[in-house]
């Protein structure tokens, strides 16, 4: 059985196959050969992994039997810029596309076919394919403690490109080396100008647009906690939020001209490092707006109007720099009467992470006002340790279906790192893969076997094991029978104080916690049979083992919180203290395998604090 990620919208199998043998050529036709060279080299490298050597040529002259594959640009035949046709016959392979980008996507599909042909025959077939959404992106949070190494980013970009993702954003609050603001980022191991320049080039080779991202209104705590910036805060001494009371400032004061001046300074330093003409300015969750220095103005004019006025100032600053502004749409959608006042050249980012998020209702608001927008679902990996598989798939599916319904111009898969960024990157792969699939061709991919596809094309495991384990671990949270918004009980058991657990998990019994442990073990039982062919195979296995150990520890904390026998409680605390030491040791090693050191101290502190409870 052939599996592809994403599944093409038209796939027809024909009789026969084509045998891959060395000594052939890949002909690059219909466009300057240099425009097709990277795609041809990608194909040649895949063949080399199977000990097949093909040369590259800019013509098809000579014996036709020497041509193994033809990569041909023909915009008259394939109208969609990202579309392609792939034909495999007994005599060879041909990819025809409307542009070099389409050729690349055809090669990515062909590479997946070759990967599944260990004895080198490829079935004869015809594929005609093009995307639903013109913009298909991933946003990775690099501001909640984890800043990936360049090697991690390069590997991820290569993976996403192979699934036909064409945009990438790195969510930034403070993790860029702004020259005049060292105190904000000096302990964060941030991205440098050179990092961005090199990543931008790497992305462009793979037809991915690296879009700058700098939050510019809310989520400015990392700046405002410093004395130099605190006076720019809406509420310098803290505020009440939907998540509880914050003792620290959170949002910029929109009435202070220095707020805009700071943002403009950041743009002037950040934006020139990117080739993209888009910029995501954030502006989400301004939860304290109207609680502090803008309170009187908000009472007179309304919170929505004050928000929009500052957003428009940012818009003008972005436009003056030759960029198109993206912004998170969660605040403006709460004031639908103001949506029509947005400029028609902004892009609203409609985000939501639960299965039932109102992408339909909110998308209709932007569509009716004529405002271009993206739908932005998530991987559900954060606040969960191993993800929430069923919720993630439903959320991603909901976004694609209603984004298409209302004419969204893009689809952005978000992957956050709230509360310590405890999830290991591989637990986001299922969300990335399914989002890539349904944003490419929704109808054919909505019911794709995503565990199998992720297993093949993310984990590279021919045994079919790792993808299924990731899928099943991501559903273990359901065993307890309590659904939390944007989180799981198991994650919260690791972050709640012991004394508060009983009231927070009312209805959960020791039996349910033990059944959850058995569910974890069932999901993990075949791990040792997996044989991932990736270079980081041992790291992958260790990440799965560590994540399962954290889940087990969460169950044990729940049991401890419910334990009424003092002697048994003391014994369980001793056991948990020893277990926690091992978890932290593994966590430290695994963190540094994919991420820079900055942020680790803050992240691991959320685990370290459990020691004090076990010592009591």
Coordinates of N, CA and C in Angstrom, one line a residue, residues 563-572 574:
X563 N -3.9 10.3 48.7 CA -3.5 9.3 49.8 C -3.9 9.9 51.2
X564 N -4.6 9.1 52.0 CA -5.0 9.5 53.3 C -4.2 8.9 54.4
X565 N -3.5 7.8 54.1 CA -2.7 7.2 55.1 C -1.3 7.8 55.2
X566 N -0.9 8.4 56.3 CA 0.3 9.2 56.4 C 1.6 8.3 56.1
X567 N 1.6 7.1 56.5 CA 2.8 6.2 56.3 C 2.9 6.0 54.8
X568 N 1.8 5.6 54.1 CA 1.9 5.4 52.7 C 2.3 6.7 51.9
X569 N 1.8 7.8 52.4 CA 2.1 9.1 51.8 C 3.6 9.4 51.9
X570 N 4.2 9.1 53.1 CA 5.6 9.4 53.2 C 6.4 8.5 52.3
X571 N 6.0 7.2 52.2 CA 6.7 6.3 51.4 C 6.6 6.7 49.9
X572 N 5.5 7.1 49.5 CA 5.3 7.5 48.1 C 6.1 8.8 47.8
X574 N 9.0 9.6 49.1 CA 10.4 9.2 48.9 C 10.6 8.6 47.6

